XYZ file of C-alpha atoms in Angstrom:
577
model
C 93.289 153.936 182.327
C 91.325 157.190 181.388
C 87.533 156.443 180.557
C 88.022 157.812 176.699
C 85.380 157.043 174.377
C 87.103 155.885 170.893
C 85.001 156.430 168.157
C 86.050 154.118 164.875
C 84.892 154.313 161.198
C 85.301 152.082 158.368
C 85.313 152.933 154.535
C 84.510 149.701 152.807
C 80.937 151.348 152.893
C 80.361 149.957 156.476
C 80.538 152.273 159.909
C 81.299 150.343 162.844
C 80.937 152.851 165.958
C 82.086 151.578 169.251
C 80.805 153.536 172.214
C 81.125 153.116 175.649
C 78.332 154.159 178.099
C 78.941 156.856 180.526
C 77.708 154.405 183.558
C 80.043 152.359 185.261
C 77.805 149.948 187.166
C 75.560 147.038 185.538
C 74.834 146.457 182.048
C 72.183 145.254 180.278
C 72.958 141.496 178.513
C 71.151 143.482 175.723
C 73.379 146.463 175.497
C 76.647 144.097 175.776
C 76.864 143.395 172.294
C 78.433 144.826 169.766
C 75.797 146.960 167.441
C 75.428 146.050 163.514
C 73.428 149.399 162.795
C 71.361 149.641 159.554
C 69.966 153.379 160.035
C 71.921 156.361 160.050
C 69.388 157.703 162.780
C 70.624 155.215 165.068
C 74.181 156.718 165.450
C 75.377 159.025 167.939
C 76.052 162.505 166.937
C 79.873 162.299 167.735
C 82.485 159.617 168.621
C 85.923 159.711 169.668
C 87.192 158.195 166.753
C 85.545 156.740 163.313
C 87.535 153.931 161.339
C 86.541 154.578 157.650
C 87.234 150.668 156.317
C 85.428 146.991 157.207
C 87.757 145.144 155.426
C 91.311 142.997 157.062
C 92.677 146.760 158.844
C 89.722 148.533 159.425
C 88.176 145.151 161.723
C 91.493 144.656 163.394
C 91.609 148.581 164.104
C 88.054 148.374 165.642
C 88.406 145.006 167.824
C 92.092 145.934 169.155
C 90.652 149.629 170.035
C 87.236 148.513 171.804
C 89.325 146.122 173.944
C 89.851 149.322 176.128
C 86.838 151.324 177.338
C 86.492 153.585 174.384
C 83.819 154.448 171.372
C 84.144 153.425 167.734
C 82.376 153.975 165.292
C 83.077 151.577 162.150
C 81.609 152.232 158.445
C 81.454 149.305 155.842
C 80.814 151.616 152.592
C 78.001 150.381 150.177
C 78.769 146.749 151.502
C 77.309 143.565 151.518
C 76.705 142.247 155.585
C 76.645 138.870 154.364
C 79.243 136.064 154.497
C 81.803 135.188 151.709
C 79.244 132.854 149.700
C 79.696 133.676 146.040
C 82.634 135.817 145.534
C 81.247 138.069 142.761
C 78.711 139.553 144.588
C 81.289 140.221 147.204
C 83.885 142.151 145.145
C 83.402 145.759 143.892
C 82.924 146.593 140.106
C 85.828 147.804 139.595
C 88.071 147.546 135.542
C 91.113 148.965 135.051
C 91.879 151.772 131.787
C 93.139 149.937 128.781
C 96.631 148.698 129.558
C 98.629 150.394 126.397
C 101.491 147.966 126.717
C 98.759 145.144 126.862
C 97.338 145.499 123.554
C 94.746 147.820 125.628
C 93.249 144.863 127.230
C 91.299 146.396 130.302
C 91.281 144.183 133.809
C 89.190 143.666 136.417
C 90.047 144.509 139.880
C 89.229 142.230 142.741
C 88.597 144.128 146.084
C 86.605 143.009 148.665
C 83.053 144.519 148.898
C 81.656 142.780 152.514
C 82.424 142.770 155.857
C 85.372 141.589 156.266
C 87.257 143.025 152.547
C 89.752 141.155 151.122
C 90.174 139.036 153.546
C 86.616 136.997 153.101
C 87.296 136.560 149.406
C 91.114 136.172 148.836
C 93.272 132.878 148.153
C 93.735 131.998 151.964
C 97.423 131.969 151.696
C 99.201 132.790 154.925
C 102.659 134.109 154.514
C 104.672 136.627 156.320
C 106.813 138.860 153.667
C 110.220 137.959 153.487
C 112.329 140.026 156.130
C 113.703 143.206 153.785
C 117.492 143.460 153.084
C 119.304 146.118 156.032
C 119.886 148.683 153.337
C 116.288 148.102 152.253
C 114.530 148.107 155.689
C 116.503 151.359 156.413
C 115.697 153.094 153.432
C 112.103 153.120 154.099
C 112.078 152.614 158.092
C 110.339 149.068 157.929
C 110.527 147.328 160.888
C 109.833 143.176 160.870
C 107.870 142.021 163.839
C 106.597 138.559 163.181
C 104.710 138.968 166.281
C 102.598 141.783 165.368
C 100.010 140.278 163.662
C 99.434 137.061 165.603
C 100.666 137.862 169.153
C 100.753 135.805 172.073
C 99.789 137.704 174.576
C 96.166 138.544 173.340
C 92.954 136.008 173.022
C 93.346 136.241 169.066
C 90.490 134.037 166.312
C 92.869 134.264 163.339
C 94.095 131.030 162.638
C 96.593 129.800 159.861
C 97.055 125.808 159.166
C 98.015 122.800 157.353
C 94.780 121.586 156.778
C 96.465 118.653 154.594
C 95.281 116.264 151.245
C 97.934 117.108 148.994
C 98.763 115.169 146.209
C 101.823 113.271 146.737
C 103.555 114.255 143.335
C 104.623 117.538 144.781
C 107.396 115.417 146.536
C 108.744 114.962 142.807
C 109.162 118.802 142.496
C 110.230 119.276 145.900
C 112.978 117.170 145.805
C 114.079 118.532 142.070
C 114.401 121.667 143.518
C 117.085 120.650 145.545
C 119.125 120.210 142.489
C 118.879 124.201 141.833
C 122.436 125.506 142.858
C 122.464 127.934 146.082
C 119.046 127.290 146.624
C 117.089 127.083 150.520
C 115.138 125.668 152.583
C 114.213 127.045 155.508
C 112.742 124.942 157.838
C 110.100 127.345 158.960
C 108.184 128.071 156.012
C 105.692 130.605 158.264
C 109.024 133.329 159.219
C 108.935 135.344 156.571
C 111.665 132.878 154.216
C 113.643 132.741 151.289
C 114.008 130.016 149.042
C 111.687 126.274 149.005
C 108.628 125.966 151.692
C 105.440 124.756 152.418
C 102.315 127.777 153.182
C 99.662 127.316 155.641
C 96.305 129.181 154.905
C 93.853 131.192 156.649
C 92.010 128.239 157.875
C 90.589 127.048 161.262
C 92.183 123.784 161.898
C 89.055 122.610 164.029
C 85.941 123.920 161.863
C 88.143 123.679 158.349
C 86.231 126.998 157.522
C 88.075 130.647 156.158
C 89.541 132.186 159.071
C 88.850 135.883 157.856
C 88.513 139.188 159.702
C 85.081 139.276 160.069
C 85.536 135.839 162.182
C 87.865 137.464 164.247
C 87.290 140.865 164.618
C 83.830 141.070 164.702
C 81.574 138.192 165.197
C 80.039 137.249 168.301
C 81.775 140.305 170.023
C 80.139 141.541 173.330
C 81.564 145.298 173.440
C 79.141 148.118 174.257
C 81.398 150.300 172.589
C 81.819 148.685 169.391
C 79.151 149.801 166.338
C 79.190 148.878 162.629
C 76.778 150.498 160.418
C 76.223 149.261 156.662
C 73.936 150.287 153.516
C 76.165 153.977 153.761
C 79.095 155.232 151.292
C 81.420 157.981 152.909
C 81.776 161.077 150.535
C 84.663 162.871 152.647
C 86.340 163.200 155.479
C 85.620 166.292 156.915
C 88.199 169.088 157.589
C 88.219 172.454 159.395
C 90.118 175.471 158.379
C 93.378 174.281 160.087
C 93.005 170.671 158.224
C 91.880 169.016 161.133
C 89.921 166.189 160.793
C 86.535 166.355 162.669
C 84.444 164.105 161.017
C 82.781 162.130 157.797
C 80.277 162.736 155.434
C 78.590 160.109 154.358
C 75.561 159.538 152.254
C 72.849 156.267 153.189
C 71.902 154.369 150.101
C 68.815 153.514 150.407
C 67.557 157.407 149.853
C 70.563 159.121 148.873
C 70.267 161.023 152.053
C 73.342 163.224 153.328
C 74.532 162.860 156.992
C 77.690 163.801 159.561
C 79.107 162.308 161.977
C 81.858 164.028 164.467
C 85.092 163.043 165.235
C 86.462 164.303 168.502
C 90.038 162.597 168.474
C 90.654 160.875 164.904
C 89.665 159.757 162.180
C 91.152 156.663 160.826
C 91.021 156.048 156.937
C 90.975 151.999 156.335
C 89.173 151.932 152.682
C 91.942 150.119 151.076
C 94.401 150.581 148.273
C 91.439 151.573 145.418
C 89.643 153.900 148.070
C 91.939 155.269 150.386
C 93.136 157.310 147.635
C 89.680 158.294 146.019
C 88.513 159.293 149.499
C 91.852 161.710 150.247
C 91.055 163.295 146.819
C 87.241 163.599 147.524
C 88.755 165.396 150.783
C 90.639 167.809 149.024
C 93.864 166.186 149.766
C 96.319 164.991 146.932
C 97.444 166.510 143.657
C 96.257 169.721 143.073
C 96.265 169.929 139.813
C 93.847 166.593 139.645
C 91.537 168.130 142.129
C 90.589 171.094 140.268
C 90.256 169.337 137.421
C 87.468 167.641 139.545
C 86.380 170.887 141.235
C 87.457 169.866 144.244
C 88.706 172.671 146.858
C 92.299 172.081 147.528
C 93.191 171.208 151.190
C 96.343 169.799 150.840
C 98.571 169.545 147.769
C 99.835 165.720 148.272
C 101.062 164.640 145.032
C 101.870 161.056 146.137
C 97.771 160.376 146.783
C 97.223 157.638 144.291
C 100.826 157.279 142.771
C 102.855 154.308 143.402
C 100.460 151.836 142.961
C 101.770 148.381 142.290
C 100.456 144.991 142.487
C 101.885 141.528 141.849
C 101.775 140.515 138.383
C 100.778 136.674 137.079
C 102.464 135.938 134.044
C 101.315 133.690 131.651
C 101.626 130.079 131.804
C 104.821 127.804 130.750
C 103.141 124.054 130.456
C 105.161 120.919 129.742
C 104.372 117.507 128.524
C 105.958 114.235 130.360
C 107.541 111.878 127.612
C 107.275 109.073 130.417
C 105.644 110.518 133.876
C 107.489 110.286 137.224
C 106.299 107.825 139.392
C 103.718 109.087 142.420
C 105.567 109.206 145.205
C 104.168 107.453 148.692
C 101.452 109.179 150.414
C 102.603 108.614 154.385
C 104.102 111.539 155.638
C 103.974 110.484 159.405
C 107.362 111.365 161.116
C 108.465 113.737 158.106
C 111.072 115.907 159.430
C 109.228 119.823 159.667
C 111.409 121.066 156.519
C 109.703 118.654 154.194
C 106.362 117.945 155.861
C 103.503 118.226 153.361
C 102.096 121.803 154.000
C 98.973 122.874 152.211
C 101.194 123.998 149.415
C 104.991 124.477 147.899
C 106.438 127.511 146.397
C 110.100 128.577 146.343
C 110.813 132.602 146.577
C 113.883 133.000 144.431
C 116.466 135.681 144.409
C 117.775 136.926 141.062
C 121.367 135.155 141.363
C 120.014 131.888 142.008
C 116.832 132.431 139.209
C 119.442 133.617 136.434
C 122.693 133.097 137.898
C 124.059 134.461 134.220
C 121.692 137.593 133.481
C 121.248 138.857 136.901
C 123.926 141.569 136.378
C 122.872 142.787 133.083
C 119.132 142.878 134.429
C 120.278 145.151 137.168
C 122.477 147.216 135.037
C 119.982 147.500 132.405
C 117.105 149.085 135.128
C 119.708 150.945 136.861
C 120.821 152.978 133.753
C 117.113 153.761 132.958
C 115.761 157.250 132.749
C 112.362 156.882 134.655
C 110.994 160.096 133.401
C 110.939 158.219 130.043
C 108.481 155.567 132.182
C 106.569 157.235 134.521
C 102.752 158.653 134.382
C 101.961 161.759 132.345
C 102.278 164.686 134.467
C 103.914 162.622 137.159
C 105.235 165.772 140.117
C 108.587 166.177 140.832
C 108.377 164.482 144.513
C 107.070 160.930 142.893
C 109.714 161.294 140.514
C 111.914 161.938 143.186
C 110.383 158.599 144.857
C 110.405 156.373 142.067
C 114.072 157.080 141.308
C 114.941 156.477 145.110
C 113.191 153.002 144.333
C 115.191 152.463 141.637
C 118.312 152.687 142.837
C 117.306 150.631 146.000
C 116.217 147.707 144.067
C 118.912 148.284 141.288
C 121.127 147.256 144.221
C 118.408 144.686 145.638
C 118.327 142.399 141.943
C 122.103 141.842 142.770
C 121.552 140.616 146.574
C 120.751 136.868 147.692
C 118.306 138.090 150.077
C 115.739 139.690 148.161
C 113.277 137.406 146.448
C 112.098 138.659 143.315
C 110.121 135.842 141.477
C 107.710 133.497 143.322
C 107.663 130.076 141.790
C 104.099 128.649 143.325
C 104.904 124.824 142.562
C 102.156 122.887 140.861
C 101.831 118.876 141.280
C 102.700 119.124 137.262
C 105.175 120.183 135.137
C 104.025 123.885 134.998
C 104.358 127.774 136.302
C 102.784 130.521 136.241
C 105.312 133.360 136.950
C 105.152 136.010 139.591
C 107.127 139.112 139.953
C 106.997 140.059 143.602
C 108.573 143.520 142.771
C 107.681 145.073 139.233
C 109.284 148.392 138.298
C 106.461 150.013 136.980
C 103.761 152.069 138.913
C 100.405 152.883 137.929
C 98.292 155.316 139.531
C 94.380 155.358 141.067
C 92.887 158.642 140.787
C 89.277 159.812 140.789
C 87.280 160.416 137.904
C 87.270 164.246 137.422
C 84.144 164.039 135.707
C 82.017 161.901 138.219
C 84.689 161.812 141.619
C 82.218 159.678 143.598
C 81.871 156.932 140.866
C 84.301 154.490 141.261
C 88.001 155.589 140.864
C 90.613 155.280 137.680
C 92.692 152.566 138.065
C 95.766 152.258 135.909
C 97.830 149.939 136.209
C 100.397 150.985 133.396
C 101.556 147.122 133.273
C 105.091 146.474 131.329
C 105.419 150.369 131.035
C 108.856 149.756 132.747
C 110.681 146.993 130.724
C 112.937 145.424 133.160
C 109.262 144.088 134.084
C 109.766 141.872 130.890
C 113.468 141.504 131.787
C 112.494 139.844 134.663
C 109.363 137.855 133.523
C 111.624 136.446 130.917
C 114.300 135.566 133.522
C 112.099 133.501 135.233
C 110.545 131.852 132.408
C 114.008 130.725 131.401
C 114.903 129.480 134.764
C 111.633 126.986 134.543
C 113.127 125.902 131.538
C 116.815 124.638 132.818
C 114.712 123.316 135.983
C 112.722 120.961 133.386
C 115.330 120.301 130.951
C 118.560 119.517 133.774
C 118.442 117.586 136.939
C 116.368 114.965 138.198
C 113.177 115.802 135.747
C 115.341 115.240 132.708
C 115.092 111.590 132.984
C 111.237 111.923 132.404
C 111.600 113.602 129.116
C 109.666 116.597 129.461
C 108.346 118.643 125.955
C 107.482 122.166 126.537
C 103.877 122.206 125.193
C 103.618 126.384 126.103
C 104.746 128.614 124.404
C 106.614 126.085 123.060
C 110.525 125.929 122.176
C 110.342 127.582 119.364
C 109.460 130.641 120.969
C 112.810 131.026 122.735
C 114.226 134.263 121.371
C 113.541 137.764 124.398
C 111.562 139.335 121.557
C 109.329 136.133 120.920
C 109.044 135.447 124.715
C 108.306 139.676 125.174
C 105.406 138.944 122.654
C 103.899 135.830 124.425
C 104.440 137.469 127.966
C 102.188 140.489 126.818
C 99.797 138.494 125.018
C 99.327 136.723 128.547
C 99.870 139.094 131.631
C 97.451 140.086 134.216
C 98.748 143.176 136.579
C 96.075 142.041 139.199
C 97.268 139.438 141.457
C 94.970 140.389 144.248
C 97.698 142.195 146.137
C 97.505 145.930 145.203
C 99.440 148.516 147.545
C 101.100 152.075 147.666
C 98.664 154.391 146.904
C 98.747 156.679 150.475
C 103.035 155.055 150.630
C 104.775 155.768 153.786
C 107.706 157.449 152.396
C 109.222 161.062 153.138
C 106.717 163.805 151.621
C 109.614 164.929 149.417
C 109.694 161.561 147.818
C 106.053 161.488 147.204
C 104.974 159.596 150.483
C 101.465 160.610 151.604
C 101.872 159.193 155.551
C 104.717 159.774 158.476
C 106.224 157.139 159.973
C 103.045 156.987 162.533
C 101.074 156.805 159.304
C 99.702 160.447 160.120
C 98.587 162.123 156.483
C 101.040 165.057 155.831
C 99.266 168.567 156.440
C 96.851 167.016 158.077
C 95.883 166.370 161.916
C 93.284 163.727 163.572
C 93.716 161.935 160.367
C 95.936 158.674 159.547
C 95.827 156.052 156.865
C 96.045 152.257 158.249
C 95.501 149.529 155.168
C 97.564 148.285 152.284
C 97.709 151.672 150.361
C 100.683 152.541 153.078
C 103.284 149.921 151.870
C 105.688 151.734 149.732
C 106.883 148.585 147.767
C 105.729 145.097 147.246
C 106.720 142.465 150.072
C 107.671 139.095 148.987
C 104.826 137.551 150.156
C 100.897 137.440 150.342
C 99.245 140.700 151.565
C 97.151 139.547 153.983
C 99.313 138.758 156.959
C 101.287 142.397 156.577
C 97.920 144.058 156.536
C 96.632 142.379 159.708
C 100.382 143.537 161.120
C 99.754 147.256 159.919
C 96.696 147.278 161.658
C 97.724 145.487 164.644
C 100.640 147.574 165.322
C 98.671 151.293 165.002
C 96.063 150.329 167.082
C 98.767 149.726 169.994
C 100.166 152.789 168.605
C 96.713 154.923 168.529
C 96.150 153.796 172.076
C 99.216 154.829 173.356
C 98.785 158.286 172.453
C 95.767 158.302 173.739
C 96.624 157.049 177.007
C 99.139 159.456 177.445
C 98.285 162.753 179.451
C 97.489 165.342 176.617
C 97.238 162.776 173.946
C 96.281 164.222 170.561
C 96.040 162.731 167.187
């Protein structure tokens, strides 16, 4: 293999720089490590390639690309170098805009602000998205590779498991669920599956401590060629007058000083699905009518920078009462055949025909007939129009198929729910602010702006219902404490739903989507930003719809699979980004 030095940057506000030394003999123990730099003065002018991003991608990126004798360089923006201990001080302060449909309650939004992201500070469950219909999967070129993330042919310090200690009374709702007509379940709950399953989570099954990216992507790593720098925010990625990347601009904390780094090959933009976006826009890349509101030059015109943003939505609880309580199951599990072993937890991923097996159609019908422009942001372009109505009519087609999950029941060891929509029909947007661009960006999540997203939350809430009130739990008598039955009409169940919804589930994507740049996508299918070279977008901000599943296991994939990708271009004679 060629002796290229890889140069890799992350955005979280942390720069890891991996560089290899131009001597092939001995090496000082010393110089083995991997660097944590705290000065901008110790960085090398230039790298091959920076990563921009120290959160679940931008770590992967860095560790997969400083297997091979190249440089990184790796920025953490603004962040924390310390462990996950106390989760507010790891999370950026971020609220959303009042949420009109919300009674304009404003949200906070939980992103990762330490090495490591999202990943040190989520919920720990590991589960691969469901495995997208054909039709779906073709529309949008998604490819399912189970493998990607967790390989077997790598030395690899993620770990998912069963770490055990659940209360035996989820056996009572397991085996009620079995009573739900044309319902599954799969007997491995950890390939991407519909229908009834126990969830590992992130856990090492030896220490019982968060397996996390910073665990296994940068701890304890001996690469001369791998440097993280923290304590520095990147303004911009820096482009020349062809809109090729060659560089950052970033701007160390602790004086407010202004500093560049070079890029000779790429620059890789891992900031994440709030600042992925903001940074394109500080760039001069995305809509062009935003950026001059900002007084930003225009490099690019990329409408889609910042549109499409979804995230899963928690719905507010449905709580019942036991007249007379089901007896506790038995607690030994030993010899339990794999489908119903105790897992660390139970949900069931439900398709619309099996959820409500007598609205499904109308539901679909309803959101088919829909004009979006009715729905959609002000001053939405014509190419995210274009996008959103492609979505539509995908997942018009999708509420009618029995492979497509669409509500998450996460099963609780009592008689309640909170619902989740894994794919809402509304999109909100994250945009700078035009009158302070480097503060944090606008987040809107424009929650229940597309009503089917109340079709659907009301669906499910009424499929909780016959599950309490028919089959084996009837016996027990159960009273339906919240809302209550009274409230049983779609206008008084619209009214509690909005009184109660949160848009933030902790799984935000689409903002940079990998769709067609007619339809609004912002990256190619080798996640390349359109009009741009040297530069490509790697995190969550690059799915172009929800996935049926946790985020954290699809990032880790994302990142796995264009690292293999970045270093076989590289690798190749005449590689360019």
């Amino acid at each position: 293999m060629a002796n290229h030095r890889f140069i890799f940057a992350l955005f979280q506000f942390v720069l890891a720089v991996v560089l290899i030394p131009p001597l092939a003999g001995a090496i000082p123990a010393s110089v083995l490590r991997a660097r944590h730099l705290k000065l901008p003065s110790e960085l090398r002018d230039s790298y091959d390639f920076i990563v921009i991003g120290g959160g679940t991608a931008g770590l992967t990126i860095a560790d997969r690309l400083s297997e091979s004798s190249q440089s990184w360089s790796h920025w953490q923006g603004n962040a924390s170098d310390g462990s996950a201990n106390g989760f507010t001080a790891h999370q950026y302060n971020i609220t959303s805009k009042p949420q009109t449909e919300l009674n304009n309650k404003i949200v906070s939004v939980n992103v990762g602000f330490c090495v490591g992201g999202s990943s040190a500070i989520n919920g720990m469950v590991a589960i691969y998205f469901v495995p997208p219909d054909p039709t779906l999967a073709a529309d949008f070129n998604i490819t399912y590779d189970i493998q990607a993330a967790w390989g077997q042919d790598r030395d690899n310090h993620l770990y998912a498991s069963y770490p055990g200690g659940l209360d035996p009374k989820f056996k009572t709702y397991y085996n009620a669920l079995k009573s739900v007509p044309n319902i599954e379940f799969p007997r491995d709950g950890h390939a991407g599956s519909h229908g009834v399953f126990w969830y590992p989570l992130s856990v090492d099954p030896k220490t019982h401590m968060r397996s996390y990216a910073r665990i296994a992507h940068w701890d304890d790593q001996e690469r001369p060629n791998y440097d993280l720098i923290t304590g520095c925010k990147v303004n911009k990625i820096l482009l020349d007058k062809h809109n090729v990347a060659t560089g950052v601009q970033f701007v160390f904390k602790v004086d407010n000083t202004i500093y560049t780094v070079k890029a000779s090959k790429e620059v890789i933009l891992s900031a994440g699905t709030m600042h992925t976006p903001q940074l394109l826009q500080l760039s001069g890349i995305g809509p062009a009518g935003l950026l001059k509101k900002a007084n930003i030059a225009v490099k690019v015109d990329l409408p889609g920078v910042g549109s499409n943003f979804q995230d899963h939505p928690i719905g507010p609880p449905v709580v019942f009462n036991w007249g007379q309580a089901p007896p506790t199951p038995p607690t030994n599990s030993t010899n339990m055949p794999p489908s119903e072993g105790q897992g660390q937890g139970l949900v069931a991923f439900l398709n619309l025909p099996v959820a409500a097996p007598d609205a499904y159609g109308t539901i679909a019908a309803r959101y088919q007939s829909l004009d979006l422009a009715r729905y959609v942001a002000p001053d939405t372009a014509p190419a995210v129009l274009a996008g959103q109505r492609a979505q539509q009519a995908i997942f018009a087609r999708e509420m009618r198929a029995k492979r497509v999950s669409f509500l998450n029941y996460v099963v609780f060891p009592s008689p309640m729910i909170h619902p989740i929509n894994f794919h809402i029909t509304s999109r909100g947007t994250v945009h700078i602010n035009t009158t302070a661009p480097e503060a944090e960006p606008v987040v809107d999540y424009r929650a229940l702006t597309n009503p089917t997203d109340i079709d659907l939350m009301i669906a499910y809430i009424r499929f909780f219902r016959r599950f309490m009130a028919s089959g084996p739990l009837a016996q027990y008598g159960p009273v339906e404490a919240t809302p209550g039955a009274n409230v049983s009409t779609d206008a008084q169940l619209a009214s509690y739903i909005r009184a109660g919804y949160n848009p933030q589930g902790w799984h935000p994507v689409g903002t940079a989507a990998k769709m067609r740049r007619e339809l609004g996508g912002v990256v190619d299918d080798e996640l390349r930003v359109y009009g741009v070279r040297g530069l490509r977008v790697a995190d969550a901000s690059i799915i172009p719809t929800l996935v049926a599943a946790t985020t954290q296991l699809t990032v880790y994939t994302i990142a796995e699979k264009i690292a293999a990708m970045i270093k076989e271009t590289w690798e190749r004679p005449h590689g360019h980004g």
